[in-house]
mmCIF file of C-alpha atoms and ligand atoms in Angstrom:
data_model
loop_
_atom_site.group_PDB
_atom_site.id
_atom_site.type_symbol
_atom_site.label_atom_id
_atom_site.label_comp_id
_atom_site.label_asym_id
_atom_site.label_seq_id
_atom_site.Cartn_x
_atom_site.Cartn_y
_atom_site.Cartn_z
ATOM 1 C CA UNK A 1 63.449 108.932 87.416
ATOM 2 C CA UNK A 2 67.724 109.329 86.446
ATOM 3 C CA UNK A 3 69.320 107.014 88.409
ATOM 4 C CA UNK A 4 72.674 107.549 89.680
ATOM 5 C CA UNK A 5 74.479 104.891 87.659
ATOM 6 C CA UNK A 6 73.233 103.360 84.316
ATOM 7 C CA UNK A 7 75.197 100.078 83.415
ATOM 8 C CA UNK A 8 76.516 100.462 79.508
ATOM 9 C CA UNK A 9 76.180 97.718 77.667
ATOM 10 C CA UNK A 10 78.296 98.173 74.358
ATOM 11 C CA UNK A 11 77.016 95.924 72.357
ATOM 12 C CA UNK A 12 79.429 93.327 71.587
ATOM 13 C CA UNK A 13 79.175 91.329 75.351
ATOM 14 C CA UNK A 14 76.126 89.305 74.338
ATOM 15 C CA UNK A 15 77.813 88.233 71.561
ATOM 16 C CA UNK A 16 81.434 87.139 72.804
ATOM 17 C CA UNK A 17 79.027 85.282 75.891
ATOM 18 C CA UNK A 18 78.323 83.214 73.063
ATOM 19 C CA UNK A 19 80.968 82.749 71.879
ATOM 20 C CA UNK A 20 82.814 82.076 75.370
ATOM 21 C CA UNK A 21 78.937 78.988 75.344
ATOM 22 C CA UNK A 22 80.512 77.463 72.180
ATOM 23 C CA UNK A 23 83.777 77.539 72.838
ATOM 24 C CA UNK A 24 82.523 75.404 75.783
ATOM 25 C CA UNK A 25 85.907 76.589 77.815
ATOM 26 C CA UNK A 26 84.354 78.108 80.853
ATOM 27 C CA UNK A 27 86.061 78.196 83.886
ATOM 28 C CA UNK A 28 88.261 80.406 83.817
ATOM 29 C CA UNK A 29 91.764 82.120 81.786
ATOM 30 C CA UNK A 30 90.556 80.047 78.390
ATOM 31 C CA UNK A 31 90.034 82.408 75.644
ATOM 32 C CA UNK A 32 88.456 85.898 76.692
ATOM 33 C CA UNK A 33 90.605 85.839 80.370
ATOM 34 C CA UNK A 34 93.854 86.427 78.339
ATOM 35 C CA UNK A 35 91.952 88.251 75.735
ATOM 36 C CA UNK A 36 91.050 90.373 78.393
ATOM 37 C CA UNK A 37 94.694 90.875 80.022
ATOM 38 C CA UNK A 38 96.585 91.017 76.651
ATOM 39 C CA UNK A 39 94.103 93.671 75.723
ATOM 40 C CA UNK A 40 94.918 95.329 79.407
ATOM 41 C CA UNK A 41 99.244 94.344 79.045
ATOM 42 C CA UNK A 42 99.053 96.036 75.347
ATOM 43 C CA UNK A 43 98.138 99.037 77.192
ATOM 44 C CA UNK A 44 99.946 99.661 80.381
ATOM 45 C CA UNK A 45 102.600 96.745 79.692
ATOM 46 C CA UNK A 46 102.277 95.708 82.778
ATOM 47 C CA UNK A 47 101.329 91.760 84.090
ATOM 48 C CA UNK A 48 98.134 91.467 85.074
ATOM 49 C CA UNK A 49 95.933 88.801 86.379
ATOM 50 C CA UNK A 50 92.146 89.447 85.955
ATOM 51 C CA UNK A 51 90.013 88.332 89.236
ATOM 52 C CA UNK A 52 86.208 88.743 90.401
ATOM 53 C CA UNK A 53 86.729 91.551 92.427
ATOM 54 C CA UNK A 54 88.499 94.706 93.473
ATOM 55 C CA UNK A 55 87.738 93.637 97.011
ATOM 56 C CA UNK A 56 89.767 89.856 95.497
ATOM 57 C CA UNK A 57 92.992 91.900 93.545
ATOM 58 C CA UNK A 58 93.931 93.931 97.607
ATOM 59 C CA UNK A 59 93.160 90.384 99.031
ATOM 60 C CA UNK A 60 95.916 88.635 96.267
ATOM 61 C CA UNK A 61 97.552 91.881 96.873
ATOM 62 C CA UNK A 62 97.591 91.354 100.738
ATOM 63 C CA UNK A 63 98.707 87.529 101.022
ATOM 64 C CA UNK A 64 101.809 89.003 97.911
ATOM 65 C CA UNK A 65 102.849 91.107 100.805
ATOM 66 C CA UNK A 66 103.082 88.139 103.029
ATOM 67 C CA UNK A 67 100.897 90.194 105.586
ATOM 68 C CA UNK A 68 101.271 88.299 108.976
ATOM 69 C CA UNK A 69 99.535 88.780 112.381
ATOM 70 C CA UNK A 70 100.362 92.155 114.114
ATOM 71 C CA UNK A 71 102.328 93.979 110.596
ATOM 72 C CA UNK A 72 100.398 97.026 110.704
ATOM 73 C CA UNK A 73 99.649 98.973 107.196
ATOM 74 C CA UNK A 74 98.863 102.626 106.548
ATOM 75 C CA UNK A 75 95.842 103.846 104.135
ATOM 76 C CA UNK A 76 93.253 106.204 104.409
ATOM 77 C CA UNK A 77 90.214 106.306 106.486
ATOM 78 C CA UNK A 78 87.983 107.826 103.158
ATOM 79 C CA UNK A 79 87.800 104.700 101.176
ATOM 80 C CA UNK A 80 85.117 101.315 100.483
ATOM 81 C CA UNK A 81 85.297 98.315 103.607
ATOM 82 C CA UNK A 82 87.793 96.373 101.644
ATOM 83 C CA UNK A 83 90.328 98.581 101.215
ATOM 84 C CA UNK A 84 90.177 97.622 105.098
ATOM 85 C CA UNK A 85 89.582 94.159 105.327
ATOM 86 C CA UNK A 86 91.698 92.735 102.152
ATOM 87 C CA UNK A 87 94.948 93.372 105.415
ATOM 88 C CA UNK A 88 92.728 92.410 108.967
ATOM 89 C CA UNK A 89 91.760 89.416 107.510
ATOM 90 C CA UNK A 90 95.361 89.153 107.026
ATOM 91 C CA UNK A 91 95.882 90.263 110.571
ATOM 92 C CA UNK A 92 97.178 93.535 109.868
ATOM 93 C CA UNK A 93 96.687 96.679 112.126
ATOM 94 C CA UNK A 94 95.672 99.018 110.356
ATOM 95 C CA UNK A 95 96.504 102.862 110.784
ATOM 96 C CA UNK A 96 94.272 105.455 109.222
ATOM 97 C CA UNK A 97 95.851 108.586 107.411
ATOM 98 C CA UNK A 98 93.293 112.298 107.101
ATOM 99 C CA UNK A 99 91.957 112.997 103.069
ATOM 100 C CA UNK A 100 93.873 116.408 102.223
ATOM 101 C CA UNK A 101 92.509 119.773 102.914
ATOM 102 C CA UNK A 102 91.426 120.383 98.809
ATOM 103 C CA UNK A 103 91.361 116.444 98.004
ATOM 104 C CA UNK A 104 89.230 113.620 99.270
ATOM 105 C CA UNK A 105 93.251 110.737 98.900
ATOM 106 C CA UNK A 106 95.284 111.318 101.675
ATOM 107 C CA UNK A 107 97.843 113.890 102.834
ATOM 108 C CA UNK A 108 100.723 112.186 101.748
ATOM 109 C CA UNK A 109 102.629 114.343 104.582
ATOM 110 C CA UNK A 110 101.079 111.998 106.908
ATOM 111 C CA UNK A 111 102.274 108.699 106.028
ATOM 112 C CA UNK A 112 105.435 109.170 107.058
ATOM 113 C CA UNK A 113 105.036 109.719 111.125
ATOM 114 C CA UNK A 114 102.644 106.927 111.055
ATOM 115 C CA UNK A 115 105.332 104.726 109.613
ATOM 116 C CA UNK A 116 106.823 102.007 112.588
ATOM 117 C CA UNK A 117 109.821 98.935 112.570
ATOM 118 C CA UNK A 118 106.038 96.767 112.099
ATOM 119 C CA UNK A 119 105.064 99.050 108.843
ATOM 120 C CA UNK A 120 104.750 95.977 106.113
ATOM 121 C CA UNK A 121 102.610 98.135 103.248
ATOM 122 C CA UNK A 122 100.434 101.213 102.182
ATOM 123 C CA UNK A 123 97.494 101.038 100.390
ATOM 124 C CA UNK A 124 97.003 104.329 98.670
ATOM 125 C CA UNK A 125 93.925 105.214 96.794
ATOM 126 C CA UNK A 126 93.179 106.764 93.582
ATOM 127 C CA UNK A 127 89.712 108.873 94.924
ATOM 128 C CA UNK A 128 87.211 109.159 91.551
ATOM 129 C CA UNK A 129 90.783 108.136 90.043
ATOM 130 C CA UNK A 130 92.703 110.904 90.581
ATOM 131 C CA UNK A 131 96.700 110.196 91.640
ATOM 132 C CA UNK A 132 97.672 111.081 94.571
ATOM 133 C CA UNK A 133 101.352 112.649 94.457
ATOM 134 C CA UNK A 134 102.902 108.657 94.133
ATOM 135 C CA UNK A 135 106.771 110.859 93.697
ATOM 136 C CA UNK A 136 106.103 111.149 97.344
ATOM 137 C CA UNK A 137 104.549 107.250 98.074
ATOM 138 C CA UNK A 138 107.684 106.002 96.337
ATOM 139 C CA UNK A 139 110.102 107.856 98.171
ATOM 140 C CA UNK A 140 108.739 106.125 101.682
ATOM 141 C CA UNK A 141 108.578 103.158 99.962
ATOM 142 C CA UNK A 142 112.456 102.757 99.174
ATOM 143 C CA UNK A 143 113.457 104.773 101.729
ATOM 144 C CA UNK A 144 111.783 102.910 105.292
ATOM 145 C CA UNK A 145 111.278 99.213 102.799
ATOM 146 C CA UNK A 146 107.787 98.215 102.779
ATOM 147 C CA UNK A 147 105.658 97.507 100.117
ATOM 148 C CA UNK A 148 102.562 100.110 98.081
ATOM 149 C CA UNK A 149 99.260 98.691 96.597
ATOM 150 C CA UNK A 150 97.425 100.908 94.944
ATOM 151 C CA UNK A 151 93.354 100.366 95.363
ATOM 152 C CA UNK A 152 92.880 101.792 91.965
ATOM 153 C CA UNK A 153 88.879 100.426 91.537
ATOM 154 C CA UNK A 154 87.672 104.252 90.779
ATOM 155 C CA UNK A 155 91.381 104.972 88.321
ATOM 156 C CA UNK A 156 91.196 102.476 84.918
ATOM 157 C CA UNK A 157 93.582 104.905 82.248
ATOM 158 C CA UNK A 158 94.333 107.690 84.233
ATOM 159 C CA UNK A 159 97.224 108.763 85.205
ATOM 160 C CA UNK A 160 100.047 109.956 87.991
ATOM 161 C CA UNK A 161 102.363 112.178 85.410
ATOM 162 C CA UNK A 162 102.932 109.862 82.661
ATOM 163 C CA UNK A 163 102.849 106.402 84.897
ATOM 164 C CA UNK A 164 98.618 104.651 84.578
ATOM 165 C CA UNK A 165 97.849 104.033 88.205
ATOM 166 C CA UNK A 166 97.946 100.712 89.144
ATOM 167 C CA UNK A 167 101.241 100.280 87.994
ATOM 168 C CA UNK A 168 103.369 102.176 89.863
ATOM 169 C CA UNK A 169 103.565 100.990 93.706
ATOM 170 C CA UNK A 170 103.812 97.115 94.078
ATOM 171 C CA UNK A 171 101.036 95.914 92.797
ATOM 172 C CA UNK A 172 97.589 97.610 92.049
ATOM 173 C CA UNK A 173 93.885 96.642 92.040
ATOM 174 C CA UNK A 174 90.705 97.336 89.819
ATOM 175 C CA UNK A 175 87.700 97.070 89.769
ATOM 176 C CA UNK A 176 84.733 96.660 87.063
ATOM 177 C CA UNK A 177 81.840 96.494 89.244
ATOM 178 C CA UNK A 178 79.512 98.278 87.528
ATOM 179 C CA UNK A 179 79.931 101.641 88.820
ATOM 180 C CA UNK A 180 82.664 101.671 87.265
ATOM 181 C CA UNK A 181 84.163 102.415 84.162
ATOM 182 C CA UNK A 182 84.642 99.552 82.804
ATOM 183 C CA UNK A 183 81.938 96.596 84.100
ATOM 184 C CA UNK A 184 82.405 93.016 83.912
ATOM 185 C CA UNK A 185 78.868 93.254 86.706
ATOM 186 C CA UNK A 186 81.473 92.264 89.438
ATOM 187 C CA UNK A 187 85.201 91.668 88.808
ATOM 188 C CA UNK A 188 88.709 92.642 88.800
ATOM 189 C CA UNK A 189 92.274 93.070 88.031
ATOM 190 C CA UNK A 190 95.738 93.054 89.448
ATOM 191 C CA UNK A 191 98.668 94.380 88.234
ATOM 192 C CA UNK A 192 101.958 93.331 89.833
ATOM 193 C CA UNK A 193 104.885 95.371 89.067
ATOM 194 C CA UNK A 194 107.416 93.302 90.931
ATOM 195 C CA UNK A 195 108.247 90.464 88.348
ATOM 196 C CA UNK A 196 108.958 88.539 91.009
ATOM 197 C CA UNK A 197 105.957 88.030 92.437
ATOM 198 C CA UNK A 198 104.037 87.113 89.331
ATOM 199 C CA UNK A 199 104.250 82.854 89.783
ATOM 200 C CA UNK A 200 103.134 83.113 93.503
ATOM 201 C CA UNK A 201 100.365 84.682 91.934
ATOM 202 C CA UNK A 202 99.049 82.279 89.631
ATOM 203 C CA UNK A 203 99.064 79.886 92.312
ATOM 204 C CA UNK A 204 97.569 81.765 95.165
ATOM 205 C CA UNK A 205 94.846 82.827 92.813
ATOM 206 C CA UNK A 206 94.500 79.055 91.882
ATOM 207 C CA UNK A 207 93.241 78.155 95.157
ATOM 208 C CA UNK A 208 96.871 77.643 95.667
ATOM 209 C CA UNK A 209 97.417 75.281 93.136
ATOM 210 C CA UNK A 210 100.581 75.097 89.848
ATOM 211 C CA UNK A 211 97.636 74.345 87.760
ATOM 212 C CA UNK A 212 98.352 77.239 85.413
ATOM 213 C CA UNK A 213 101.895 76.235 85.339
ATOM 214 C CA UNK A 214 100.825 71.744 84.520
ATOM 215 C CA UNK A 215 98.358 73.776 81.644
ATOM 216 C CA UNK A 216 101.160 75.148 80.537
ATOM 217 C CA UNK A 217 102.707 71.720 80.036
ATOM 218 C CA UNK A 218 105.808 72.418 82.577
ATOM 219 C CA UNK A 219 104.125 69.817 84.845
ATOM 220 C CA UNK A 220 103.869 66.797 84.584
ATOM 221 C CA UNK A 221 100.487 67.255 87.993
ATOM 222 C CA UNK A 222 99.439 69.632 89.819
ATOM 223 C CA UNK A 223 99.029 70.063 93.812
ATOM 224 C CA UNK A 224 98.494 72.139 96.746
ATOM 225 C CA UNK A 225 101.745 73.812 97.354
ATOM 226 C CA UNK A 226 101.042 77.627 98.869
ATOM 227 C CA UNK A 227 98.353 79.926 100.418
ATOM 228 C CA UNK A 228 95.445 80.595 98.035
ATOM 229 C CA UNK A 229 91.606 80.976 97.054
ATOM 230 C CA UNK A 230 89.499 81.043 93.978
ATOM 231 C CA UNK A 231 90.397 84.391 92.800
ATOM 232 C CA UNK A 232 89.791 83.383 88.774
ATOM 233 C CA UNK A 233 86.901 84.427 87.209
ATOM 234 C CA UNK A 234 84.935 82.445 84.375
ATOM 235 C CA UNK A 235 84.785 82.824 80.862
ATOM 236 C CA UNK A 236 81.773 84.173 80.897
ATOM 237 C CA UNK A 237 82.735 87.616 82.744
ATOM 238 C CA UNK A 238 85.897 87.836 80.966
ATOM 239 C CA UNK A 239 83.538 87.173 77.879
ATOM 240 C CA UNK A 240 81.246 90.325 78.944
ATOM 241 C CA UNK A 241 84.638 92.904 79.913
ATOM 242 C CA UNK A 242 87.050 92.216 76.862
ATOM 243 C CA UNK A 243 82.989 93.666 74.603
ATOM 244 C CA UNK A 244 83.808 96.667 77.336
ATOM 245 C CA UNK A 245 87.476 96.778 77.249
ATOM 246 C CA UNK A 246 87.243 97.213 73.468
ATOM 247 C CA UNK A 247 85.213 100.054 73.358
ATOM 248 C CA UNK A 248 87.301 102.035 75.820
ATOM 249 C CA UNK A 249 87.933 105.245 73.983
ATOM 250 C CA UNK A 250 84.402 106.325 73.588
ATOM 251 C CA UNK A 251 83.249 105.197 76.823
ATOM 252 C CA UNK A 252 85.847 107.663 78.144
ATOM 253 C CA UNK A 253 84.996 110.259 75.899
ATOM 254 C CA UNK A 254 81.591 109.807 77.391
ATOM 255 C CA UNK A 255 82.238 109.795 80.427
ATOM 256 C CA UNK A 256 84.302 113.180 79.808
ATOM 257 C CA UNK A 257 81.958 114.800 77.815
ATOM 258 C CA UNK A 258 79.291 114.544 81.690
ATOM 259 C CA UNK A 259 82.604 115.488 83.559
ATOM 260 C CA UNK A 260 83.708 119.204 81.473
ATOM 261 C CA UNK A 261 79.842 120.070 81.548
ATOM 262 C CA UNK A 262 79.167 119.651 85.106
ATOM 263 C CA UNK A 263 82.423 121.128 85.639
ATOM 264 C CA UNK A 264 81.424 124.010 83.161
ATOM 265 C CA UNK A 265 78.122 124.608 84.815
ATOM 266 C CA UNK A 266 78.650 123.801 88.290
ATOM 267 C CA UNK A 267 81.288 126.878 88.481
ATOM 268 C CA UNK A 268 79.177 129.270 90.502
ATOM 269 C CA UNK A 269 78.192 127.504 93.426
ATOM 270 C CA UNK A 270 81.897 127.901 94.295
ATOM 271 C CA UNK A 271 80.096 131.566 95.146
ATOM 272 C CA UNK A 272 77.867 130.569 97.614
ATOM 273 C CA UNK A 273 80.263 128.253 99.629
ATOM 274 C CA UNK A 274 81.204 124.763 97.615
ATOM 275 C CA UNK A 275 83.596 123.460 96.169
ATOM 276 C CA UNK A 276 84.264 120.854 92.832
ATOM 277 C CA UNK A 277 86.961 118.315 92.253
ATOM 278 C CA UNK A 278 90.299 119.520 92.829
ATOM 279 C CA UNK A 279 92.881 117.938 90.154
ATOM 280 C CA UNK A 280 96.574 117.853 90.913
ATOM 281 C CA UNK A 281 99.327 119.968 88.046
ATOM 282 C CA UNK A 282 100.727 115.787 87.722
ATOM 283 C CA UNK A 283 97.423 113.544 87.490
ATOM 284 C CA UNK A 284 95.142 113.420 85.221
ATOM 285 C CA UNK A 285 90.617 113.039 85.406
ATOM 286 C CA UNK A 286 89.575 110.249 83.768
ATOM 287 C CA UNK A 287 86.039 110.741 85.164
ATOM 288 C CA UNK A 288 85.456 108.124 87.080
ATOM 289 C CA UNK A 289 82.951 110.045 88.847
ATOM 290 C CA UNK A 290 81.435 114.134 90.251
ATOM 291 C CA UNK A 291 80.780 115.287 93.441
ATOM 292 C CA UNK A 292 80.097 118.398 94.784
ATOM 293 C CA UNK A 293 81.418 119.425 98.184
ATOM 294 C CA UNK A 294 78.426 121.514 100.339
ATOM 295 C CA UNK A 295 79.017 124.081 102.791
ATOM 296 C CA UNK A 296 77.505 122.255 105.827
ATOM 297 C CA UNK A 297 75.693 118.514 105.928
ATOM 298 C CA UNK A 298 72.031 119.621 106.418
ATOM 299 C CA UNK A 299 72.630 121.693 103.354
ATOM 300 C CA UNK A 300 73.674 117.943 101.280
ATOM 301 C CA UNK A 301 70.486 116.082 103.366
ATOM 302 C CA UNK A 302 68.204 119.123 102.135
ATOM 303 C CA UNK A 303 70.148 119.120 98.592
ATOM 304 C CA UNK A 304 69.961 115.301 98.572
ATOM 305 C CA UNK A 305 66.339 114.995 99.336
ATOM 306 C CA UNK A 306 65.337 118.035 96.637
ATOM 307 C CA UNK A 307 66.817 116.704 94.254
ATOM 308 C CA UNK A 308 65.185 113.241 94.628
ATOM 309 C CA UNK A 309 62.051 115.455 95.221
ATOM 310 C CA UNK A 310 62.956 116.690 91.514
ATOM 311 C CA UNK A 311 63.697 113.148 90.102
ATOM 312 C CA UNK A 312 67.551 112.777 90.656
ATOM 313 C CA UNK A 313 68.795 110.427 92.429
ATOM 314 C CA UNK A 314 72.519 111.930 94.638
ATOM 315 C CA UNK A 315 74.151 109.727 96.666
ATOM 316 C CA UNK A 316 76.866 110.738 99.451
ATOM 317 C CA UNK A 317 79.838 108.477 99.911
ATOM 318 C CA UNK A 318 81.954 106.842 102.664
ATOM 319 C CA UNK A 319 82.117 106.907 105.353
ATOM 320 C CA UNK A 320 85.500 107.030 107.415
ATOM 321 C CA UNK A 321 86.242 103.625 108.820
ATOM 322 C CA UNK A 322 87.722 105.069 111.825
ATOM 323 C CA UNK A 323 84.311 106.217 112.883
ATOM 324 C CA UNK A 324 82.197 102.546 111.617
ATOM 325 C CA UNK A 325 81.463 100.609 114.805
ATOM 326 C CA UNK A 326 83.558 97.654 113.276
ATOM 327 C CA UNK A 327 86.964 99.614 113.309
ATOM 328 C CA UNK A 328 85.699 101.017 117.035
ATOM 329 C CA UNK A 329 84.183 97.924 118.399
ATOM 330 C CA UNK A 330 88.062 96.677 117.734
ATOM 331 C CA UNK A 331 90.075 99.726 118.745
ATOM 332 C CA UNK A 332 89.484 101.523 121.781
ATOM 333 C CA UNK A 333 91.735 104.313 121.012
ATOM 334 C CA UNK A 334 89.596 105.706 118.388
ATOM 335 C CA UNK A 335 86.939 106.948 120.075
ATOM 336 C CA UNK A 336 90.273 109.752 120.567
ATOM 337 C CA UNK A 337 90.621 109.895 116.559
ATOM 338 C CA UNK A 338 90.186 112.798 114.965
ATOM 339 C CA UNK A 339 90.642 112.324 110.835
ATOM 340 C CA UNK A 340 88.974 115.743 110.039
ATOM 341 C CA UNK A 341 89.470 116.201 106.783
ATOM 342 C CA UNK A 342 87.961 112.195 106.135
ATOM 343 C CA UNK A 343 84.948 112.815 108.835
ATOM 344 C CA UNK A 344 84.403 116.623 106.808
ATOM 345 C CA UNK A 345 83.860 114.882 103.128
ATOM 346 C CA UNK A 346 82.239 111.274 104.912
ATOM 347 C CA UNK A 347 79.723 114.929 105.882
ATOM 348 C CA UNK A 348 79.601 116.846 102.989
ATOM 349 C CA UNK A 349 80.637 115.194 100.013
ATOM 350 C CA UNK A 350 77.976 114.919 96.504
ATOM 351 C CA UNK A 351 77.658 112.626 93.895
ATOM 352 C CA UNK A 352 75.837 113.664 90.844
ATOM 353 C CA UNK A 353 75.061 111.218 88.617
ATOM 354 C CA UNK A 354 76.905 109.529 85.842
ATOM 355 C CA UNK A 355 77.670 107.368 83.359
ATOM 356 C CA UNK A 356 78.115 107.216 79.713
ATOM 357 C CA UNK A 357 74.338 106.969 78.299
ATOM 358 C CA UNK A 358 73.524 110.707 80.109
ATOM 359 C CA UNK A 359 71.920 112.475 78.168
ATOM 360 C CA UNK A 360 72.906 116.221 77.336
ATOM 361 C CA UNK A 361 69.670 117.467 78.160
ATOM 362 C CA UNK A 362 69.586 115.835 81.491
ATOM 363 C CA UNK A 363 73.092 116.919 82.628
ATOM 364 C CA UNK A 364 71.215 120.681 81.692
ATOM 365 C CA UNK A 365 68.332 119.639 84.415
ATOM 366 C CA UNK A 366 69.803 118.180 86.349
ATOM 367 C CA UNK A 367 72.374 121.217 87.112
ATOM 368 C CA UNK A 368 69.115 123.809 86.536
ATOM 369 C CA UNK A 369 67.201 122.407 90.042
ATOM 370 C CA UNK A 370 71.545 122.473 91.520
ATOM 371 C CA UNK A 371 70.438 126.307 90.272
ATOM 372 C CA UNK A 372 67.179 127.005 91.641
ATOM 373 C CA UNK A 373 68.077 124.809 94.870
ATOM 374 C CA UNK A 374 70.808 127.725 95.371
ATOM 375 C CA UNK A 375 68.585 129.986 94.332
ATOM 376 C CA UNK A 376 65.343 128.949 97.173
ATOM 377 C CA UNK A 377 68.663 128.828 99.713
HETATM 378 C C1 PLP B 401 88.436 102.134 96.723
HETATM 379 C C2 PLP B 401 87.900 101.460 96.454
HETATM 380 N N1 PLP B 401 88.160 99.914 97.155
HETATM 381 C C3 PLP B 401 87.994 98.949 96.343
HETATM 382 C C4 PLP B 401 86.051 98.809 95.975
HETATM 383 C C5 PLP B 401 85.735 97.816 95.784
HETATM 384 O O1 PLP B 401 85.507 96.669 94.523
HETATM 385 P P1 PLP B 401 85.244 95.425 94.788
HETATM 386 O O2 PLP B 401 83.578 95.775 94.867
HETATM 387 O O3 PLP B 401 85.204 95.273 93.112
HETATM 388 O O4 PLP B 401 85.231 94.207 95.446
HETATM 389 C C6 PLP B 401 85.793 99.573 95.744
HETATM 390 C C7 PLP B 401 84.691 99.643 95.437
HETATM 391 O O5 PLP B 401 83.847 100.127 95.144
HETATM 392 C C8 PLP B 401 86.482 100.965 95.763
HETATM 393 O O6 PLP B 401 86.021 101.623 95.863
#
C-alpha cells in the first residue's frame, strides 16, 4: 500500500531529544526552542514564536489583532476549520470569499466588496504553499486599515516575489503537523511582522504572564498582566523540530523532485478534462502538495476507489466551510451563499501521495495506474 503521507525522519531527531532530556530543561523556551527560532530568523529575518500548532498560531494572531465580538474577518471558504475557529473564538463574524477559477486560493478581486466599517482582518490562505497576490491584498490593508494574517500552514520555504510567505502580512501562522513539509508531530510557529506586537505576543504565549521578561532578568517577579494561554511547546518538540529544520533543503529537494515528476507524467490529463496545479508567475512552489482537478465528482470518487484497489491512497481536501453544518446552523443566510469555485474544489480536487521517501518507481506506478484508469473510462 502506498500511503498518502509518511513522516520523514532525518535521524537527528532522537539525538536532539535525548540531549534535551539530558539538559533537564523540558518546558519551553530552552536551548532547542531558541535554536529553532534563531534558525528561522536567519532564513526569513523575522521575529517568530514556536507554538503547539498552526491552530495555536492563528489563535495568538486573533488575540494580537484584538478581534472582539462583532468584528468581521474575511477569509476563503476553501480552508481548514482552524482558519475560522481561531477568529470565531474571539467573537468574530466570518465573511467567506470564493476561490479563483484557476486556483483554490481566494479571489483577491472579490475581497473589497465584503469590507465594511466592522472589518478588522483578512486571513489569507496560501493553498498548497502557492502564494496569493500579496501586493493586491496589502493595498487593501493600507487603504482600509485592516490586519492581514497569513495562514501559512502549508507555506514554509515558499515565496511571493522575493518575500517569504508568512512575513508579508502583520502575522504569519505556520504548521509543523505531521502532514506538512517540516514536522514536529504537532507544532506551529507565529511570525510577527508588526514589531510593536512582539512584547504582547511573548505574554499571550506564556498564559498572560510576563514570565519571559522575568527569565531575562528584566523584572524581579512575574504575574498575570494580560490575556493568554499555553501556546508554548516543550523542549522535546523543539528538539525534534530543529533536526527537521536543519534538513529543510534536503527535504524540499526531495519533495520538489516528486512534484515535478507528477507534473511531467500527468500532463496528458489536460486532454481528458482534468486540470493540474496552477502556479502564478509571482509565486514559488514548495511542493507541499500535488493535486488534480477531476472533471466531475463521480469521476473523482471512481478514481479514488480505483487507486485504493491498486494499493494507492489518494484523498480529497477541504469541504467548503460555508457549507458546513456548523456554519449553516449559526448563519441563517448561508444556505443562500453560493461560492461556486470553492464548492468545485471541494468536489473535484484530489491529492496524490507526496512525501520525501516516496520512491521514483512508486511515483511511476501511481501515474501508470492513473493512465490505466483513463484508458478504461
Ligand atoms: C490552511 C490550514 N490552516 C491551519 C491548519 C492548522 O494547523 P495545525 O494542524 O498545525 O493546527 C491547517 C492544518 O492542516 C491548515 O491546512
